[in-house]
Coordinates of C-alpha atoms (C1' of nucleotides) in Angstrom, one line a residue:
Chain A
M1 CA 9.9 -34.2 -143.4
G2 CA 13.5 -33.4 -144.6
R3 CA 16.1 -36.0 -145.4
T4 CA 16.6 -39.2 -143.3
S5 CA 19.8 -40.6 -141.9
D6 CA 21.2 -43.5 -139.9
A7 CA 24.0 -41.4 -138.5
K8 CA 22.4 -41.4 -135.0
E9 CA 22.5 -45.2 -134.9
R10 CA 26.1 -45.2 -136.1
L11 CA 27.0 -42.8 -133.4
I12 CA 25.3 -44.8 -130.7
E13 CA 27.0 -48.0 -131.8
A14 CA 30.3 -46.3 -132.0
M15 CA 30.0 -45.0 -128.5
I16 CA 29.0 -48.3 -127.1
E17 CA 31.9 -50.0 -128.7
L18 CA 34.4 -47.4 -127.6
I19 CA 33.2 -47.3 -124.0
W20 CA 33.3 -51.1 -123.9
T21 CA 36.7 -51.6 -125.4
G22 CA 38.1 -48.6 -123.6
S23 CA 36.6 -46.3 -121.0
Y24 CA 34.2 -43.4 -120.8
G25 CA 37.1 -41.0 -120.2
T26 CA 39.1 -42.1 -123.2
T27 CA 36.1 -42.1 -125.4
S28 CA 36.1 -38.6 -126.9
V29 CA 33.4 -37.1 -129.1
D30 CA 36.0 -36.8 -131.9
H31 CA 36.8 -40.6 -131.6
I32 CA 33.1 -41.4 -131.7
C33 CA 32.6 -39.3 -134.8
E34 CA 35.6 -40.7 -136.5
K35 CA 34.5 -44.3 -135.9
A36 CA 30.9 -43.5 -137.0
G37 CA 32.1 -41.6 -140.1
V38 CA 30.2 -38.5 -138.9
K39 CA 31.3 -34.9 -138.4
K40 CA 31.2 -33.4 -135.0
G41 CA 28.5 -30.8 -136.0
S42 CA 26.2 -33.7 -136.8
F43 CA 27.0 -35.3 -133.4
Y44 CA 25.6 -32.2 -131.7
H45 CA 22.7 -32.1 -134.1
F46 CA 21.6 -35.4 -132.7
F47 CA 22.8 -35.2 -129.1
E48 CA 22.9 -32.2 -126.8
S49 CA 26.0 -33.5 -125.0
K50 CA 28.4 -36.4 -124.7
T51 CA 26.5 -37.5 -121.6
A52 CA 23.2 -37.4 -123.4
C53 CA 24.7 -39.6 -126.2
A54 CA 26.0 -42.0 -123.6
L55 CA 22.6 -42.1 -121.9
T56 CA 20.9 -43.0 -125.2
A57 CA 23.6 -45.5 -126.1
I58 CA 23.2 -47.3 -122.8
E59 CA 19.5 -47.4 -123.1
Y60 CA 19.7 -48.7 -126.7
S61 CA 22.2 -51.4 -125.7
W62 CA 20.1 -52.5 -122.7
A63 CA 16.9 -52.7 -124.8
E64 CA 18.8 -55.0 -127.2
H65 CA 20.0 -57.1 -124.4
R66 CA 16.6 -57.4 -122.8
K67 CA 15.3 -59.2 -125.8
Q68 CA 17.6 -62.1 -125.3
L69 CA 17.3 -62.1 -121.5
D70 CA 13.5 -62.4 -121.9
Q71 CA 14.1 -65.5 -124.0
T72 CA 16.7 -66.9 -121.6
F73 CA 14.6 -66.3 -118.5
S74 CA 11.3 -67.5 -120.0
P75 CA 9.2 -69.1 -117.3
V76 CA 8.9 -72.0 -119.8
N77 CA 12.5 -73.0 -118.9
A78 CA 13.3 -74.7 -115.7
P79 CA 14.3 -72.1 -113.1
L80 CA 17.9 -73.0 -112.7
D81 CA 18.3 -73.8 -116.4
R82 CA 17.5 -70.1 -117.0
I83 CA 20.5 -69.1 -114.9
W84 CA 22.8 -71.7 -116.5
K85 CA 21.7 -70.5 -120.0
C86 CA 22.3 -66.9 -119.0
F87 CA 25.8 -67.8 -117.9
A88 CA 26.3 -69.7 -121.2
D89 CA 25.2 -66.5 -123.0
F90 CA 27.7 -64.5 -121.1
Q91 CA 30.4 -66.9 -122.1
R92 CA 29.4 -66.8 -125.7
E93 CA 29.2 -63.0 -125.8
Q94 CA 32.5 -62.6 -124.2
R95 CA 34.1 -65.1 -126.5
E96 CA 32.7 -63.2 -129.5
M97 CA 34.0 -59.9 -128.2
Q98 CA 37.5 -61.4 -127.6
E99 CA 37.5 -62.7 -131.2
K100 CA 36.4 -59.3 -132.5
H101 CA 38.5 -57.0 -130.3
G102 CA 41.3 -59.2 -129.1
R103 CA 40.2 -58.6 -125.5
V104 CA 37.7 -59.9 -123.0
L105 CA 35.6 -56.9 -122.3
G106 CA 33.4 -57.8 -119.3
C107 CA 30.2 -56.0 -118.5
P108 CA 30.1 -52.5 -119.9
I109 CA 27.4 -51.4 -117.4
H110 CA 29.6 -52.3 -114.5
S111 CA 32.9 -51.0 -115.9
L112 CA 31.2 -47.8 -116.7
G113 CA 29.5 -47.7 -113.3
A114 CA 32.8 -48.1 -111.5
E115 CA 34.2 -45.2 -113.5
V116 CA 31.5 -42.6 -113.5
S117 CA 29.3 -43.3 -110.5
T118 CA 31.0 -40.7 -108.4
I119 CA 31.2 -38.2 -111.2
D120 CA 28.0 -38.2 -113.4
D121 CA 24.7 -38.4 -111.6
K122 CA 22.6 -39.0 -114.6
L123 CA 24.7 -41.8 -115.9
R124 CA 24.9 -43.4 -112.5
D125 CA 21.1 -43.3 -112.1
K126 CA 20.6 -44.9 -115.5
L127 CA 23.1 -47.6 -114.8
Q128 CA 21.5 -48.3 -111.4
E129 CA 18.2 -48.7 -113.1
I130 CA 19.5 -51.2 -115.6
L131 CA 21.3 -53.3 -113.0
S132 CA 18.2 -53.3 -110.8
Q133 CA 16.2 -54.6 -113.7
F134 CA 18.8 -57.3 -114.4
I135 CA 18.7 -58.6 -110.9
R136 CA 15.0 -59.2 -111.3
Y137 CA 15.7 -61.9 -113.8
Y138 CA 17.8 -63.8 -111.2
E139 CA 15.2 -63.0 -108.6
S140 CA 12.3 -64.6 -110.3
A141 CA 14.3 -67.6 -111.3
I142 CA 15.4 -68.1 -107.7
R143 CA 11.9 -67.6 -106.4
D144 CA 10.5 -70.2 -108.8
A145 CA 13.3 -72.6 -107.9
H146 CA 12.5 -72.1 -104.2
Y147 CA 8.8 -72.7 -104.7
Q148 CA 9.5 -75.9 -106.7
G149 CA 11.7 -77.1 -103.8
I150 CA 14.8 -77.2 -106.0
I151 CA 16.7 -74.8 -103.7
E152 CA 16.2 -73.4 -100.2
A153 CA 15.9 -69.6 -100.7
P154 CA 13.2 -67.9 -98.7
D155 CA 14.7 -64.5 -99.4
A156 CA 14.9 -64.4 -103.2
P157 CA 15.9 -60.7 -103.6
A158 CA 18.8 -61.1 -101.2
L159 CA 20.0 -64.2 -102.9
A160 CA 19.7 -62.7 -106.3
R161 CA 21.8 -59.7 -105.2
I162 CA 24.5 -62.1 -104.0
L163 CA 24.5 -64.1 -107.2
F164 CA 24.5 -60.9 -109.2
A165 CA 27.4 -59.4 -107.3
Y166 CA 29.4 -62.6 -107.8
G167 CA 28.7 -62.7 -111.5
E168 CA 29.7 -59.1 -112.1
G169 CA 32.8 -59.6 -110.0
L170 CA 33.8 -62.6 -112.2
L171 CA 33.1 -60.7 -115.4
L172 CA 35.4 -57.9 -114.2
H173 CA 38.1 -60.4 -113.4
A174 CA 37.8 -61.8 -116.9
R175 CA 38.2 -58.3 -118.3
M176 CA 41.2 -57.5 -116.1
W177 CA 43.0 -60.8 -116.8
N178 CA 41.8 -60.8 -120.4
D179 CA 41.0 -64.5 -119.8
L180 CA 37.8 -66.3 -120.7
S181 CA 38.7 -69.2 -118.5
H182 CA 37.7 -67.2 -115.4
L183 CA 34.1 -67.6 -116.6
N184 CA 34.3 -71.4 -116.7
E185 CA 33.9 -71.6 -112.9
M186 CA 30.8 -69.3 -113.1
E187 CA 28.3 -72.1 -112.8
A188 CA 30.3 -73.9 -110.0
G189 CA 30.3 -70.7 -108.0
A190 CA 26.7 -70.1 -108.6
R191 CA 25.9 -73.7 -107.4
R192 CA 27.7 -73.0 -104.1
I193 CA 25.8 -69.7 -103.7
L194 CA 22.4 -71.2 -104.6
G195 CA 23.1 -74.4 -102.6
V196 CA 22.7 -76.8 -105.5
P197 CA 24.9 -79.9 -105.4
D198 CA 26.9 -80.6 -108.6
S199 CA 25.0 -83.8 -109.3
E200 CA 21.6 -82.1 -109.5
S201 CA 20.4 -79.9 -112.3
Chain B
M1 CA 72.6 -34.5 -100.6
G2 CA 70.6 -31.5 -101.5
R3 CA 67.4 -30.4 -99.8
T4 CA 64.7 -32.9 -98.6
S5 CA 61.0 -32.8 -99.2
D6 CA 57.7 -34.6 -98.6
A7 CA 56.2 -33.4 -101.8
K8 CA 56.5 -36.8 -103.4
E9 CA 54.4 -38.4 -100.6
R10 CA 51.8 -35.5 -100.8
L11 CA 51.5 -36.2 -104.6
I12 CA 51.1 -39.9 -104.0
E13 CA 48.4 -39.4 -101.4
A14 CA 46.6 -36.8 -103.5
M15 CA 46.6 -39.1 -106.5
I16 CA 45.2 -42.0 -104.5
E17 CA 42.4 -39.9 -103.1
L18 CA 41.5 -38.3 -106.5
I19 CA 41.4 -41.7 -108.2
W20 CA 39.3 -43.2 -105.4
T21 CA 36.8 -40.4 -105.2
G22 CA 36.7 -40.0 -109.0
S23 CA 38.4 -41.9 -111.7
Y24 CA 41.7 -42.2 -113.4
G25 CA 40.5 -40.2 -116.4
T26 CA 39.2 -37.3 -114.4
T27 CA 42.3 -37.2 -112.3
S28 CA 44.6 -34.7 -114.1
V29 CA 48.1 -33.9 -113.2
D30 CA 47.0 -30.4 -112.6
H31 CA 44.4 -31.5 -110.0
I32 CA 46.9 -33.7 -108.3
C33 CA 49.4 -30.9 -108.0
E34 CA 46.8 -28.5 -106.8
K35 CA 45.6 -30.9 -104.1
A36 CA 49.2 -31.6 -103.0
G37 CA 50.2 -28.0 -103.1
V38 CA 52.9 -28.7 -105.5
K39 CA 53.8 -27.1 -108.9
K40 CA 53.7 -29.2 -112.0
G41 CA 57.4 -28.9 -112.6
S42 CA 57.9 -30.7 -109.3
F43 CA 55.5 -33.4 -110.3
Y44 CA 57.7 -34.3 -113.2
H45 CA 60.8 -34.0 -111.1
F46 CA 59.5 -36.9 -109.0
F47 CA 57.6 -38.9 -111.6
E48 CA 58.4 -39.4 -115.3
S49 CA 54.7 -39.6 -116.2
K50 CA 51.2 -39.7 -114.9
T51 CA 51.2 -43.5 -115.2
A52 CA 54.4 -43.8 -113.3
C53 CA 52.9 -41.7 -110.5
A54 CA 49.8 -43.9 -110.5
L55 CA 52.0 -47.0 -110.3
T56 CA 53.9 -45.7 -107.4
A57 CA 50.7 -44.6 -105.7
I58 CA 49.0 -48.0 -106.1
E59 CA 52.1 -49.7 -104.7
Y60 CA 52.3 -47.4 -101.8
S61 CA 48.6 -47.8 -101.0
W62 CA 48.7 -51.6 -101.2
A63 CA 51.8 -51.7 -99.0
E64 CA 49.8 -49.8 -96.3
H65 CA 46.9 -52.1 -96.7
R66 CA 48.9 -55.2 -96.4
K67 CA 50.0 -54.3 -92.9
Q68 CA 46.4 -54.5 -91.7
L69 CA 45.6 -57.6 -93.8
D70 CA 48.5 -59.4 -92.3
Q71 CA 47.0 -58.7 -88.8
T72 CA 43.5 -59.6 -89.9
F73 CA 44.6 -62.9 -91.5
S74 CA 47.0 -63.8 -88.8
P75 CA 47.1 -67.6 -88.5
V76 CA 46.5 -67.0 -84.8
N77 CA 42.9 -66.1 -85.6
A78 CA 40.3 -68.8 -86.3
P79 CA 40.1 -69.3 -90.1
L80 CA 36.6 -68.0 -90.7
D81 CA 37.1 -65.3 -88.1
R82 CA 39.8 -63.9 -90.3
I83 CA 37.3 -63.5 -93.2
W84 CA 34.6 -62.0 -91.0
K85 CA 37.1 -59.6 -89.5
C86 CA 38.2 -58.7 -93.0
F87 CA 34.7 -57.9 -94.0
A88 CA 34.3 -55.8 -90.8
D89 CA 37.4 -53.9 -91.8
F90 CA 35.9 -53.3 -95.3
Q91 CA 32.7 -51.9 -93.7
R92 CA 34.6 -49.7 -91.3
E93 CA 36.8 -48.3 -94.1
Q94 CA 33.9 -47.7 -96.3
R95 CA 32.1 -45.9 -93.5
E96 CA 35.1 -43.7 -92.8
M97 CA 35.3 -42.8 -96.5
Q98 CA 31.6 -42.0 -96.7
E99 CA 32.0 -39.7 -93.6
K100 CA 35.0 -38.1 -95.1
H101 CA 33.9 -37.7 -98.8
G102 CA 30.2 -38.0 -98.6
R103 CA 30.3 -41.1 -100.8
V104 CA 30.9 -44.8 -100.6
L105 CA 34.0 -45.4 -102.7
G106 CA 34.3 -49.2 -103.0
C107 CA 37.6 -50.8 -103.9
P108 CA 39.9 -48.5 -105.8
I109 CA 41.9 -51.3 -107.3
H110 CA 38.8 -52.8 -108.9
S111 CA 37.3 -49.5 -110.0
L112 CA 40.7 -48.5 -111.5
G113 CA 41.0 -52.0 -113.1
A114 CA 37.6 -51.7 -114.7
E115 CA 38.6 -48.4 -116.2
V116 CA 42.2 -48.9 -117.4
S117 CA 42.7 -52.6 -117.9
T118 CA 42.1 -52.4 -121.7
I119 CA 44.1 -49.1 -122.0
D120 CA 47.2 -49.2 -119.9
D121 CA 49.2 -52.4 -119.8
K122 CA 51.5 -51.4 -116.9
L123 CA 48.7 -50.3 -114.7
R124 CA 46.8 -53.5 -115.5
D125 CA 49.7 -55.7 -114.6
K126 CA 50.2 -54.0 -111.3
L127 CA 46.5 -54.2 -110.4
Q128 CA 46.5 -57.9 -111.4
E129 CA 49.5 -58.6 -109.1
I130 CA 47.8 -56.9 -106.2
L131 CA 44.5 -58.7 -106.6
S132 CA 46.3 -62.0 -106.9
Q133 CA 48.1 -61.3 -103.6
F134 CA 44.8 -60.4 -102.0
I135 CA 43.2 -63.6 -103.0
R136 CA 45.9 -65.5 -101.2
Y137 CA 44.6 -64.2 -97.9
Y138 CA 41.2 -65.8 -98.6
E139 CA 42.9 -68.9 -99.9
S140 CA 44.9 -69.7 -96.9
A141 CA 42.0 -69.0 -94.5
I142 CA 39.8 -71.3 -96.6
R143 CA 42.5 -74.0 -96.7
D144 CA 42.9 -73.8 -92.9
A145 CA 39.1 -74.0 -92.4
H146 CA 38.9 -77.0 -94.7
Y147 CA 41.8 -78.7 -92.9
Q148 CA 40.1 -78.1 -89.5
G149 CA 36.9 -79.6 -90.9
I150 CA 34.9 -76.3 -90.5
I151 CA 34.0 -76.2 -94.2
E152 CA 34.1 -78.5 -97.1
A153 CA 36.5 -76.9 -99.6
P154 CA 39.0 -79.3 -101.3
D155 CA 39.8 -76.7 -104.0
A156 CA 40.8 -73.7 -101.8
P157 CA 42.1 -71.5 -104.7
A158 CA 38.9 -71.9 -106.7
L159 CA 36.7 -71.1 -103.7
A160 CA 38.9 -68.1 -102.8
R161 CA 38.4 -66.7 -106.3
I162 CA 34.6 -67.1 -105.9
L163 CA 34.6 -65.4 -102.6
F164 CA 36.8 -62.7 -103.9
A165 CA 34.7 -62.0 -107.0
Y166 CA 31.6 -61.8 -104.8
G167 CA 33.2 -59.4 -102.4
E168 CA 34.5 -57.1 -105.1
G169 CA 31.1 -57.2 -106.8
L170 CA 29.4 -56.1 -103.6
L171 CA 31.9 -53.3 -103.0
L172 CA 31.2 -52.0 -106.5
H173 CA 27.5 -52.1 -105.9
A174 CA 28.0 -50.1 -102.6
R175 CA 29.9 -47.5 -104.7
M176 CA 27.3 -47.3 -107.4
W177 CA 24.4 -47.0 -105.0
N178 CA 26.4 -44.9 -102.5
D179 CA 24.9 -47.2 -99.9
L180 CA 26.7 -48.9 -97.1
S181 CA 23.9 -51.2 -96.4
H182 CA 24.8 -53.3 -99.4
L183 CA 27.8 -54.4 -97.3
N184 CA 25.6 -55.7 -94.5
E185 CA 24.8 -58.9 -96.4
M186 CA 28.5 -59.5 -97.1
E187 CA 28.9 -62.1 -94.4
A188 CA 25.5 -63.8 -95.2
G189 CA 26.6 -64.2 -98.8
A190 CA 30.0 -65.5 -97.8
R191 CA 28.4 -68.0 -95.6
R192 CA 26.4 -69.4 -98.5
I193 CA 29.5 -69.4 -100.7
L194 CA 31.6 -71.2 -98.1
G195 CA 28.8 -73.5 -97.1
V196 CA 28.7 -72.4 -93.4
P197 CA 25.3 -72.4 -91.6
D198 CA 24.3 -69.2 -89.9
S199 CA 24.4 -70.9 -86.5
E200 CA 28.0 -71.9 -86.7
S201 CA 30.9 -69.5 -86.4
Chain C
dA1 C1' 81.0 -20.7 -94.6
dT2 C1' 81.0 -23.1 -98.8
dT3 C1' 79.4 -26.4 -101.8
dC4 C1' 76.4 -28.7 -104.8
dA5 C1' 72.8 -32.0 -105.3
dA6 C1' 68.1 -31.9 -105.0
dA7 C1' 63.8 -29.3 -104.8
dT8 C1' 61.1 -25.5 -106.6
dT9 C1' 59.1 -22.4 -109.7
dA10 C1' 56.7 -20.1 -113.6
dA11 C1' 56.4 -19.8 -118.2
dC12 C1' 55.6 -22.4 -122.1
dC13 C1' 54.1 -26.2 -125.6
dA14 C1' 51.3 -28.7 -129.1
dA15 C1' 47.5 -31.6 -129.0
dC16 C1' 43.1 -32.4 -127.6
dC17 C1' 38.8 -31.6 -125.0
dG18 C1' 33.5 -30.7 -125.2
dG19 C1' 30.9 -27.7 -127.5
dT20 C1' 29.1 -23.9 -131.1
dC21 C1' 27.6 -22.0 -135.4
dA22 C1' 26.3 -20.3 -139.8
dA23 C1' 26.3 -21.8 -144.3
dC24 C1' 25.2 -25.5 -147.2
dT25 C1' 23.2 -29.9 -149.2
dT26 C1' 19.9 -33.3 -149.4
dG27 C1' 15.7 -35.9 -150.2
dA28 C1' 10.8 -37.0 -148.6
dC29 C1' 6.3 -35.1 -149.4
dC30 C1' 2.8 -32.5 -151.7
Chain D
dG1 C1' 9.4 -30.0 -159.6
dG2 C1' 9.3 -26.9 -155.9
dT3 C1' 9.4 -26.5 -150.9
dC4 C1' 11.5 -26.7 -146.6
dA5 C1' 12.5 -29.5 -142.6
dA6 C1' 16.2 -32.3 -141.5
dG7 C1' 20.9 -33.7 -142.1
dT8 C1' 25.7 -32.2 -143.2
dT9 C1' 29.9 -29.6 -143.1
dG10 C1' 34.2 -27.3 -141.7
dA11 C1' 35.9 -23.7 -139.4
dC12 C1' 36.1 -22.0 -134.9
dC13 C1' 36.2 -21.3 -129.5
dG14 C1' 38.2 -21.1 -124.8
dG15 C1' 39.8 -24.2 -121.7
dT16 C1' 42.4 -28.3 -120.3
dT17 C1' 45.4 -32.2 -121.2
dG18 C1' 50.1 -34.5 -120.3
dG19 C1' 54.5 -32.9 -120.6
dT20 C1' 59.0 -29.7 -121.0
dT21 C1' 62.5 -26.4 -119.7
dA22 C1' 65.8 -23.3 -117.8
dA23 C1' 66.5 -20.5 -114.2
dT24 C1' 66.4 -20.3 -109.3
dT25 C1' 66.1 -21.5 -104.3
dT26 C1' 67.1 -24.3 -100.7
dG27 C1' 69.3 -27.0 -97.0
dA28 C1' 72.1 -31.2 -95.7
dA29 C1' 76.9 -32.5 -95.6
dT30 C1' 81.5 -31.2 -95.5

DNA sequence: ATTCAAATTAACCAACCGGTCAACTTGACC
DNA sequence: GGTCAAGTTGACCGGTTGGTTAATTTGAAT
């Protein structure tokens, strides 16, 4: 079986962090290796290319994130509460990242997508897939809310896309302005989009 | 006075196009020079650095764009019509870019912002400034609409930010999916955000 | 026609890029 | 405790990066 190692995991986590705090272009294989405490030869022992490593890292990161989203969007929770809890999770995560790295980092999938979608087909396809999956969380919450008569939303997928575009836009602004307070109005904006008065849940 | 040249303008336009169709990271000085038909020595005759060129290019591009925005958001137009016309302009521009480059390119300011805002302070500040100016177009249109009783929006700046985040999110999706049809629902989403029924203007 | 500031050119630089490779070390399994 | 697959290492590669320089050409203004 040969010896074992956690170098691959360290490389994955290093790449995620470097892409998130910087960009794909500024994240060099050398930097990843340095941060992970791994020599470049080992990098190419585990990954056939920089792109392949990024693909694995994105998949890994999304798999981690899904665990929490599955909890947040549990059908046990009231439909709109799922969305508000998701926003609260966003805020918490962004706050933690600001405390850790001194900057609000926004959504890595979106920042990466903006950078590479015209350049790298494989990365773009993977990012599309992840974002499509994410929208489904909003979609089912919206559909449930509609069926329960909480909101008027006959076209749940369309409304989910609107809500999603808005949320991602806000996260990007928070990153650009390095300011968490942009996220405070997230729920207020979502209420307007969903057509929920402030007084109601 | 020495000889004159339009090399600087050609470099600016080349840089804008390369950033828009690709990314800041993949846009090398060599590529810019090649596209502009200019030798690298001349590049550094006109600009002290790649960043300086990008700064000038962004400023130039925004100045061009403002001319049209000033027309679109002319107080002569009905408040909400300004916004719908702005969206129509977005769609037209994106369609033209797709015809020209084979891809939907989205908003270069935002894509660039996502990429460089944690890396390059000067670029980030300039992009922030431009986006802040853009929001003001929405803001004044919303304020006018509120004052005329067309919509209920006591906090125009906040609603403008929501609308803006949504629009930018949609443009990014159009870029990532290379699909103009994402923009078709722009007005419908905006109507929900602004609280305007489909029947009314 | 002369002048001279401004534009152009090509050669050059060190650092870094993604990627390769053959030699070497390790440790899980029998 | 020996085996051998798997992990590690450091040197190496050609190409590209952002940036520099000194010599040269140009043309607008006098």
